[in-house]
């Protein structure tokens, strides 16, 4: 592992690059979820990064601006800003001497999954892995309800993290599926059967978007965070196998 910092709009995004012994290697950029960090739940990004490096794939995990050790205030986040950060990160990873610049992939969890899918429409990547992508974060009805709460209270309290008007205004400009059109490679989609963030209609949206490109896995009995040891191990196994095939 080695640190790799990325500059974006006057902020330093701090991250960690797992490198295999052989170079240049294909690489995957990992995007964490809302209010998370580059370790992700149960240290799954750390575990996956180490496993991929052992199998010949580089893995870069970073903190979005305002999260973890990166610069910025988390209250300033927007989905569009996160997409812009991912594009900058892809360029930085592409330029690393240990990485094959033509073999980059993206992985995202929850809002990181939404972000990764939108970024993949703007910058071609080999493959895309989505863990419980939070397309609901830009859903029109959800955003209207959030705007009403913000108008009354100044912010929306989302599990202890404030969401401000800047985020909601940006969400109104995004269509999770129409704005993700353009990725031409294979897509892994994994979600828990009890995941209330992966709301009804989201799977249909991604199936309509990706068609035969999509490989979908439902993990039974778990919610948004894949909350059992077997489920998390299965998720890592699915993702590792997918990336070994397609990175």
PDB file of C-alpha atoms in Angstrom:
ATOM      1  CA  UNK A   1       0.000   0.000   0.000  1.00  0.00           C
ATOM      2  CA  UNK A   2       1.078   3.563  -0.622  1.00  0.00           C
ATOM      3  CA  UNK A   3      -0.607   6.949  -0.160  1.00  0.00           C
ATOM      4  CA  UNK A   4      -1.826   8.762  -3.255  1.00  0.00           C
ATOM      5  CA  UNK A   5      -3.323  12.226  -2.849  1.00  0.00           C
ATOM      6  CA  UNK A   6      -5.347  13.904  -5.590  1.00  0.00           C
ATOM      7  CA  UNK A   7      -5.867  17.640  -6.019  1.00  0.00           C
ATOM      8  CA  UNK A   8      -9.388  18.766  -6.891  1.00  0.00           C
ATOM      9  CA  UNK A   9     -10.610  22.357  -6.950  1.00  0.00           C
ATOM     10  CA  UNK A  10      -8.230  23.511  -4.227  1.00  0.00           C
ATOM     11  CA  UNK A  11      -8.830  20.488  -2.005  1.00  0.00           C
ATOM     12  CA  UNK A  12      -6.667  17.477  -1.292  1.00  0.00           C
ATOM     13  CA  UNK A  13      -8.428  14.138  -1.634  1.00  0.00           C
ATOM     14  CA  UNK A  14      -6.481  11.592   0.386  1.00  0.00           C
ATOM     15  CA  UNK A  15      -6.367   7.963  -0.595  1.00  0.00           C
ATOM     16  CA  UNK A  16      -4.541   4.653  -0.478  1.00  0.00           C
ATOM     17  CA  UNK A  17      -3.333   2.650  -3.463  1.00  0.00           C
ATOM     18  CA  UNK A  18      -2.954  -1.126  -3.203  1.00  0.00           C
ATOM     19  CA  UNK A  19      -0.424  -2.282  -5.785  1.00  0.00           C
ATOM     20  CA  UNK A  20       0.306  -5.824  -6.954  1.00  0.00           C
ATOM     21  CA  UNK A  21       3.876  -6.971  -7.500  1.00  0.00           C
ATOM     22  CA  UNK A  22       3.452  -7.011 -11.277  1.00  0.00           C
ATOM     23  CA  UNK A  23       3.160  -3.718 -13.145  1.00  0.00           C
ATOM     24  CA  UNK A  24       1.559  -2.084 -14.961  1.00  0.00           C
ATOM     25  CA  UNK A  25      -1.628  -3.588 -13.568  1.00  0.00           C
ATOM     26  CA  UNK A  26      -5.337  -3.031 -14.197  1.00  0.00           C
ATOM     27  CA  UNK A  27      -6.879  -0.891 -11.466  1.00  0.00           C
ATOM     28  CA  UNK A  28     -10.224  -0.277  -9.786  1.00  0.00           C
ATOM     29  CA  UNK A  29     -11.201   2.987  -8.080  1.00  0.00           C
ATOM     30  CA  UNK A  30     -13.448   2.493  -5.029  1.00  0.00           C
ATOM     31  CA  UNK A  31     -16.093   5.094  -4.090  1.00  0.00           C
ATOM     32  CA  UNK A  32     -17.467   4.976  -0.543  1.00  0.00           C
ATOM     33  CA  UNK A  33     -21.019   5.737   0.529  1.00  0.00           C
ATOM     34  CA  UNK A  34     -22.682   8.753   2.117  1.00  0.00           C
ATOM     35  CA  UNK A  35     -20.960   9.881   5.348  1.00  0.00           C
ATOM     36  CA  UNK A  36     -18.497   6.981   4.983  1.00  0.00           C
ATOM     37  CA  UNK A  37     -14.754   6.750   4.484  1.00  0.00           C
ATOM     38  CA  UNK A  38     -12.343   4.865   2.267  1.00  0.00           C
ATOM     39  CA  UNK A  39     -12.352   1.837   4.585  1.00  0.00           C
ATOM     40  CA  UNK A  40     -16.133   1.286   4.068  1.00  0.00           C
ATOM     41  CA  UNK A  41     -18.400  -0.799   6.319  1.00  0.00           C
ATOM     42  CA  UNK A  42     -16.609  -3.675   8.027  1.00  0.00           C
ATOM     43  CA  UNK A  43     -13.352  -2.521   6.378  1.00  0.00           C
ATOM     44  CA  UNK A  44     -14.610  -4.141   3.163  1.00  0.00           C
ATOM     45  CA  UNK A  45     -12.722  -1.747   0.888  1.00  0.00           C
ATOM     46  CA  UNK A  46      -9.481  -2.488   2.745  1.00  0.00           C
ATOM     47  CA  UNK A  47     -10.093  -6.224   2.567  1.00  0.00           C
ATOM     48  CA  UNK A  48     -11.035  -6.128  -1.096  1.00  0.00           C
ATOM     49  CA  UNK A  49      -8.078  -3.909  -1.982  1.00  0.00           C
ATOM     50  CA  UNK A  50      -5.646  -6.369  -0.412  1.00  0.00           C
ATOM     51  CA  UNK A  51      -7.318  -9.350  -2.100  1.00  0.00           C
ATOM     52  CA  UNK A  52      -7.273  -7.703  -5.507  1.00  0.00           C
ATOM     53  CA  UNK A  53      -3.615  -6.718  -5.202  1.00  0.00           C
ATOM     54  CA  UNK A  54      -2.751 -10.329  -4.388  1.00  0.00           C
ATOM     55  CA  UNK A  55      -4.513 -11.326  -7.599  1.00  0.00           C
ATOM     56  CA  UNK A  56      -2.789  -8.751  -9.815  1.00  0.00           C
ATOM     57  CA  UNK A  57      -5.287  -5.844  -9.744  1.00  0.00           C
ATOM     58  CA  UNK A  58      -4.420  -2.461  -8.249  1.00  0.00           C
ATOM     59  CA  UNK A  59      -7.090  -0.847  -6.069  1.00  0.00           C
ATOM     60  CA  UNK A  60      -7.412   2.788  -5.075  1.00  0.00           C
ATOM     61  CA  UNK A  61      -9.717   3.836  -2.248  1.00  0.00           C
ATOM     62  CA  UNK A  62     -10.084   7.487  -1.304  1.00  0.00           C
ATOM     63  CA  UNK A  63     -12.112   9.793   0.920  1.00  0.00           C
ATOM     64  CA  UNK A  64     -14.523  12.103  -0.863  1.00  0.00           C
ATOM     65  CA  UNK A  65     -14.116  15.781   0.001  1.00  0.00           C
ATOM     66  CA  UNK A  66     -15.458  16.408   3.482  1.00  0.00           C
ATOM     67  CA  UNK A  67     -15.142  12.754   4.448  1.00  0.00           C
ATOM     68  CA  UNK A  68     -12.424  10.849   6.245  1.00  0.00           C
ATOM     69  CA  UNK A  69      -9.051  12.585   5.896  1.00  0.00           C
ATOM     70  CA  UNK A  70      -9.795  14.625   2.772  1.00  0.00           C
ATOM     71  CA  UNK A  71     -10.209  18.392   2.765  1.00  0.00           C
ATOM     72  CA  UNK A  72     -13.605  20.067   2.701  1.00  0.00           C
ATOM     73  CA  UNK A  73     -16.813  20.144   4.739  1.00  0.00           C
ATOM     74  CA  UNK A  74     -19.195  17.216   4.388  1.00  0.00           C
ATOM     75  CA  UNK A  75     -22.145  19.580   4.520  1.00  0.00           C
ATOM     76  CA  UNK A  76     -20.999  21.028   1.182  1.00  0.00           C
ATOM     77  CA  UNK A  77     -21.283  17.784  -0.762  1.00  0.00           C
ATOM     78  CA  UNK A  78     -23.317  17.334  -3.907  1.00  0.00           C
ATOM     79  CA  UNK A  79     -23.577  14.337  -6.196  1.00  0.00           C
ATOM     80  CA  UNK A  80     -22.257  16.374  -9.122  1.00  0.00           C
ATOM     81  CA  UNK A  81     -19.213  17.418  -7.101  1.00  0.00           C
ATOM     82  CA  UNK A  82     -18.542  13.793  -6.196  1.00  0.00           C
ATOM     83  CA  UNK A  83     -18.722  12.814  -9.872  1.00  0.00           C
ATOM     84  CA  UNK A  84     -16.187  15.533 -10.654  1.00  0.00           C
ATOM     85  CA  UNK A  85     -13.927  14.201  -7.903  1.00  0.00           C
ATOM     86  CA  UNK A  86     -14.078  10.685  -9.347  1.00  0.00           C
ATOM     87  CA  UNK A  87     -13.065  11.970 -12.773  1.00  0.00           C
ATOM     88  CA  UNK A  88     -10.033  13.678 -11.218  1.00  0.00           C
ATOM     89  CA  UNK A  89      -9.169  10.518  -9.289  1.00  0.00           C
ATOM     90  CA  UNK A  90      -9.367   8.400 -12.441  1.00  0.00           C
ATOM     91  CA  UNK A  91      -6.882  10.711 -14.144  1.00  0.00           C
ATOM     92  CA  UNK A  92      -4.488  10.539 -11.189  1.00  0.00           C
ATOM     93  CA  UNK A  93      -4.652   6.750 -10.977  1.00  0.00           C
ATOM     94  CA  UNK A  94      -4.308   6.494 -14.762  1.00  0.00           C
ATOM     95  CA  UNK A  95      -1.039   8.415 -14.525  1.00  0.00           C
ATOM     96  CA  UNK A  96       0.543   6.175 -11.884  1.00  0.00           C
ATOM     97  CA  UNK A  97       3.494   4.138 -13.180  1.00  0.00           C
ATOM     98  CA  UNK A  98       2.147   0.959 -11.590  1.00  0.00           C
ATOM     99  CA  UNK A  99      -1.203   1.150 -13.380  1.00  0.00           C
ATOM    100  CA  UNK A 100      -2.234   0.152 -16.891  1.00  0.00           C
ATOM    101  CA  UNK A 101      -3.853   3.391 -18.082  1.00  0.00           C
ATOM    102  CA  UNK A 102      -6.160   1.527 -20.472  1.00  0.00           C
ATOM    103  CA  UNK A 103      -7.596  -0.827 -17.852  1.00  0.00           C
ATOM    104  CA  UNK A 104      -9.462   1.174 -15.219  1.00  0.00           C
ATOM    105  CA  UNK A 105     -12.688   0.124 -13.502  1.00  0.00           C
ATOM    106  CA  UNK A 106     -15.001   1.705 -10.935  1.00  0.00           C
ATOM    107  CA  UNK A 107     -16.664   0.327  -7.812  1.00  0.00           C
ATOM    108  CA  UNK A 108     -19.124   2.203  -5.622  1.00  0.00           C
ATOM    109  CA  UNK A 109     -21.180   1.600  -2.489  1.00  0.00           C
ATOM    110  CA  UNK A 110     -24.564   3.304  -2.004  1.00  0.00           C
ATOM    111  CA  UNK A 111     -24.162   6.977  -2.962  1.00  0.00           C
ATOM    112  CA  UNK A 112     -20.687   6.009  -4.120  1.00  0.00           C
ATOM    113  CA  UNK A 113     -22.414   3.552  -6.449  1.00  0.00           C
ATOM    114  CA  UNK A 114     -24.666   6.267  -7.828  1.00  0.00           C
ATOM    115  CA  UNK A 115     -21.604   8.479  -8.234  1.00  0.00           C
ATOM    116  CA  UNK A 116     -19.601   5.741  -9.962  1.00  0.00           C
ATOM    117  CA  UNK A 117     -22.407   5.020 -12.434  1.00  0.00           C
ATOM    118  CA  UNK A 118     -22.662   8.696 -13.373  1.00  0.00           C
ATOM    119  CA  UNK A 119     -18.879   9.047 -13.686  1.00  0.00           C
ATOM    120  CA  UNK A 120     -18.703   5.971 -15.931  1.00  0.00           C
ATOM    121  CA  UNK A 121     -20.975   7.762 -18.404  1.00  0.00           C
ATOM    122  CA  UNK A 122     -18.459  10.605 -18.643  1.00  0.00           C
ATOM    123  CA  UNK A 123     -15.177   8.674 -18.677  1.00  0.00           C
ATOM    124  CA  UNK A 124     -15.037   5.232 -20.225  1.00  0.00           C
ATOM    125  CA  UNK A 125     -13.969   2.469 -17.858  1.00  0.00           C
ATOM    126  CA  UNK A 126     -13.594  -1.248 -18.428  1.00  0.00           C
ATOM    127  CA  UNK A 127     -16.161  -2.384 -15.872  1.00  0.00           C
ATOM    128  CA  UNK A 128     -18.452  -1.068 -13.172  1.00  0.00           C
ATOM    129  CA  UNK A 129     -19.335  -2.697  -9.832  1.00  0.00           C
ATOM    130  CA  UNK A 130     -22.285  -1.263  -7.885  1.00  0.00           C
ATOM    131  CA  UNK A 131     -23.046  -2.202  -4.296  1.00  0.00           C
ATOM    132  CA  UNK A 132     -26.602  -1.139  -3.373  1.00  0.00           C
ATOM    133  CA  UNK A 133     -26.434   2.031  -5.506  1.00  0.00           C
ATOM    134  CA  UNK A 134     -28.462   4.851  -3.946  1.00  0.00           C
ATOM    135  CA  UNK A 135     -30.338   6.068  -7.013  1.00  0.00           C
ATOM    136  CA  UNK A 136     -33.033   7.120  -4.540  1.00  0.00           C
ATOM    137  CA  UNK A 137     -30.680   9.940  -3.440  1.00  0.00           C
ATOM    138  CA  UNK A 138     -31.709  11.918  -6.535  1.00  0.00           C
ATOM    139  CA  UNK A 139     -35.284  10.628  -6.817  1.00  0.00           C
ATOM    140  CA  UNK A 140     -37.671  13.500  -7.606  1.00  0.00           C
ATOM    141  CA  UNK A 141     -40.218  12.669  -4.896  1.00  0.00           C
ATOM    142  CA  UNK A 142     -37.553  12.146  -2.238  1.00  0.00           C
ATOM    143  CA  UNK A 143     -35.917  15.425  -3.224  1.00  0.00           C
ATOM    144  CA  UNK A 144     -39.218  17.340  -2.988  1.00  0.00           C
ATOM    145  CA  UNK A 145     -39.785  15.972   0.520  1.00  0.00           C
ATOM    146  CA  UNK A 146     -36.201  16.832   1.462  1.00  0.00           C
ATOM    147  CA  UNK A 147     -36.537  20.385   0.145  1.00  0.00           C
ATOM    148  CA  UNK A 148     -39.633  20.881   2.322  1.00  0.00           C
ATOM    149  CA  UNK A 149     -37.769  19.670   5.419  1.00  0.00           C
ATOM    150  CA  UNK A 150     -34.803  21.917   4.618  1.00  0.00           C
ATOM    151  CA  UNK A 151     -37.090  24.909   4.086  1.00  0.00           C
ATOM    152  CA  UNK A 152     -38.583  24.365   7.556  1.00  0.00           C
ATOM    153  CA  UNK A 153     -35.523  23.361   9.569  1.00  0.00           C
ATOM    154  CA  UNK A 154     -32.525  24.569   7.548  1.00  0.00           C
ATOM    155  CA  UNK A 155     -31.276  21.047   6.888  1.00  0.00           C
ATOM    156  CA  UNK A 156     -32.439  17.456   6.597  1.00  0.00           C
ATOM    157  CA  UNK A 157     -31.162  15.243   9.414  1.00  0.00           C
ATOM    158  CA  UNK A 158     -30.237  12.027   7.633  1.00  0.00           C
ATOM    159  CA  UNK A 159     -29.149   9.540  10.260  1.00  0.00           C
ATOM    160  CA  UNK A 160     -27.206  12.204  12.141  1.00  0.00           C
ATOM    161  CA  UNK A 161     -25.609  13.813   9.082  1.00  0.00           C
ATOM    162  CA  UNK A 162     -27.070  17.133   7.874  1.00  0.00           C
ATOM    163  CA  UNK A 163     -28.072  17.518   4.225  1.00  0.00           C
ATOM    164  CA  UNK A 164     -28.350  21.120   3.071  1.00  0.00           C
ATOM    165  CA  UNK A 165     -30.112  22.924   0.233  1.00  0.00           C
ATOM    166  CA  UNK A 166     -27.046  22.841  -1.993  1.00  0.00           C
ATOM    167  CA  UNK A 167     -27.254  19.056  -2.118  1.00  0.00           C
ATOM    168  CA  UNK A 168     -31.003  19.006  -2.755  1.00  0.00           C
ATOM    169  CA  UNK A 169     -30.769  21.673  -5.481  1.00  0.00           C
ATOM    170  CA  UNK A 170     -28.117  19.619  -7.251  1.00  0.00           C
ATOM    171  CA  UNK A 171     -30.167  16.409  -6.907  1.00  0.00           C
ATOM    172  CA  UNK A 172     -33.015  18.080  -8.803  1.00  0.00           C
ATOM    173  CA  UNK A 173     -30.747  18.326 -11.871  1.00  0.00           C
ATOM    174  CA  UNK A 174     -29.821  14.612 -11.971  1.00  0.00           C
ATOM    175  CA  UNK A 175     -31.595  11.596 -13.436  1.00  0.00           C
ATOM    176  CA  UNK A 176     -29.928   8.514 -11.968  1.00  0.00           C
ATOM    177  CA  UNK A 177     -30.561   6.438 -15.085  1.00  0.00           C
ATOM    178  CA  UNK A 178     -30.690   8.829 -18.040  1.00  0.00           C
ATOM    179  CA  UNK A 179     -27.500  10.572 -16.879  1.00  0.00           C
ATOM    180  CA  UNK A 180     -25.709   7.222 -16.510  1.00  0.00           C
ATOM    181  CA  UNK A 181     -26.125   6.242 -20.158  1.00  0.00           C
ATOM    182  CA  UNK A 182     -22.888   5.690 -22.025  1.00  0.00           C
ATOM    183  CA  UNK A 183     -20.994   3.039 -20.091  1.00  0.00           C
ATOM    184  CA  UNK A 184     -20.292   0.225 -22.553  1.00  0.00           C
ATOM    185  CA  UNK A 185     -18.707  -2.414 -20.302  1.00  0.00           C
ATOM    186  CA  UNK A 186     -20.024  -5.092 -17.959  1.00  0.00           C
ATOM    187  CA  UNK A 187     -21.803  -4.100 -14.746  1.00  0.00           C
ATOM    188  CA  UNK A 188     -22.057  -5.967 -11.438  1.00  0.00           C
ATOM    189  CA  UNK A 189     -25.015  -4.985  -9.254  1.00  0.00           C
ATOM    190  CA  UNK A 190     -25.417  -6.447  -5.752  1.00  0.00           C
ATOM    191  CA  UNK A 191     -28.068  -5.556  -3.168  1.00  0.00           C
ATOM    192  CA  UNK A 192     -29.673  -7.073  -0.091  1.00  0.00           C
ATOM    193  CA  UNK A 193     -33.230  -8.378  -0.210  1.00  0.00           C
ATOM    194  CA  UNK A 194     -34.137  -6.213   2.833  1.00  0.00           C
ATOM    195  CA  UNK A 195     -32.476  -3.034   1.574  1.00  0.00           C
ATOM    196  CA  UNK A 196     -34.958  -0.156   1.876  1.00  0.00           C
ATOM    197  CA  UNK A 197     -32.531   2.274   0.216  1.00  0.00           C
ATOM    198  CA  UNK A 198     -32.517   0.040  -2.861  1.00  0.00           C
ATOM    199  CA  UNK A 199     -36.151   0.987  -3.322  1.00  0.00           C
ATOM    200  CA  UNK A 200     -38.696  -0.631  -5.668  1.00  0.00           C
ATOM    201  CA  UNK A 201     -38.045   0.405  -9.236  1.00  0.00           C
ATOM    202  CA  UNK A 202     -34.289   0.911  -8.867  1.00  0.00           C
ATOM    203  CA  UNK A 203     -33.472  -2.561 -10.158  1.00  0.00           C
ATOM    204  CA  UNK A 204     -35.832  -1.996 -13.081  1.00  0.00           C
ATOM    205  CA  UNK A 205     -34.087   1.278 -13.809  1.00  0.00           C
ATOM    206  CA  UNK A 206     -30.637  -0.307 -13.923  1.00  0.00           C
ATOM    207  CA  UNK A 207     -31.890  -3.263 -15.958  1.00  0.00           C
ATOM    208  CA  UNK A 208     -33.378  -0.846 -18.470  1.00  0.00           C
ATOM    209  CA  UNK A 209     -30.157   1.149 -18.500  1.00  0.00           C
ATOM    210  CA  UNK A 210     -27.598  -1.654 -18.834  1.00  0.00           C
ATOM    211  CA  UNK A 211     -29.596  -4.541 -20.332  1.00  0.00           C
ATOM    212  CA  UNK A 212     -27.439  -7.567 -21.111  1.00  0.00           C
ATOM    213  CA  UNK A 213     -24.383  -5.813 -19.631  1.00  0.00           C
ATOM    214  CA  UNK A 214     -25.854  -6.255 -16.146  1.00  0.00           C
ATOM    215  CA  UNK A 215     -25.022  -9.088 -13.755  1.00  0.00           C
ATOM    216  CA  UNK A 216     -27.395  -8.847 -10.783  1.00  0.00           C
ATOM    217  CA  UNK A 217     -27.046 -10.597  -7.424  1.00  0.00           C
ATOM    218  CA  UNK A 218     -29.571 -10.397  -4.599  1.00  0.00           C
ATOM    219  CA  UNK A 219     -28.170 -11.288  -1.186  1.00  0.00           C
ATOM    220  CA  UNK A 220     -31.020 -12.659   0.885  1.00  0.00           C
ATOM    221  CA  UNK A 221     -31.791 -11.576   4.434  1.00  0.00           C
ATOM    222  CA  UNK A 222     -29.590  -8.474   4.605  1.00  0.00           C
ATOM    223  CA  UNK A 223     -30.169  -4.761   4.248  1.00  0.00           C
ATOM    224  CA  UNK A 224     -28.242  -1.803   2.900  1.00  0.00           C
ATOM    225  CA  UNK A 225     -24.992  -2.611   4.700  1.00  0.00           C
ATOM    226  CA  UNK A 226     -24.899  -6.369   3.921  1.00  0.00           C
ATOM    227  CA  UNK A 227     -24.987  -6.887   7.689  1.00  0.00           C
ATOM    228  CA  UNK A 228     -23.857 -10.483   8.193  1.00  0.00           C
ATOM    229  CA  UNK A 229     -20.434 -12.070   7.994  1.00  0.00           C
ATOM    230  CA  UNK A 230     -21.520 -14.566   5.283  1.00  0.00           C
ATOM    231  CA  UNK A 231     -23.177 -11.842   3.202  1.00  0.00           C
ATOM    232  CA  UNK A 232     -20.129  -9.600   3.296  1.00  0.00           C
ATOM    233  CA  UNK A 233     -17.812 -12.466   2.391  1.00  0.00           C
ATOM    234  CA  UNK A 234     -20.119 -13.427  -0.473  1.00  0.00           C
ATOM    235  CA  UNK A 235     -20.135  -9.806  -1.658  1.00  0.00           C
ATOM    236  CA  UNK A 236     -16.338  -9.709  -1.683  1.00  0.00           C
ATOM    237  CA  UNK A 237     -16.153 -13.032  -3.526  1.00  0.00           C
ATOM    238  CA  UNK A 238     -18.645 -11.878  -6.172  1.00  0.00           C
ATOM    239  CA  UNK A 239     -16.825  -8.586  -6.683  1.00  0.00           C
ATOM    240  CA  UNK A 240     -13.365 -10.110  -6.784  1.00  0.00           C
ATOM    241  CA  UNK A 241     -14.460 -12.709  -9.360  1.00  0.00           C
ATOM    242  CA  UNK A 242     -16.195 -10.055 -11.472  1.00  0.00           C
ATOM    243  CA  UNK A 243     -13.153  -7.783 -11.517  1.00  0.00           C
ATOM    244  CA  UNK A 244     -10.796 -10.652 -12.272  1.00  0.00           C
ATOM    245  CA  UNK A 245     -12.926 -11.361 -15.349  1.00  0.00           C
ATOM    246  CA  UNK A 246     -13.441  -7.825 -16.501  1.00  0.00           C
ATOM    247  CA  UNK A 247     -10.846  -5.388 -15.097  1.00  0.00           C
TER     248      UNK A 247
END
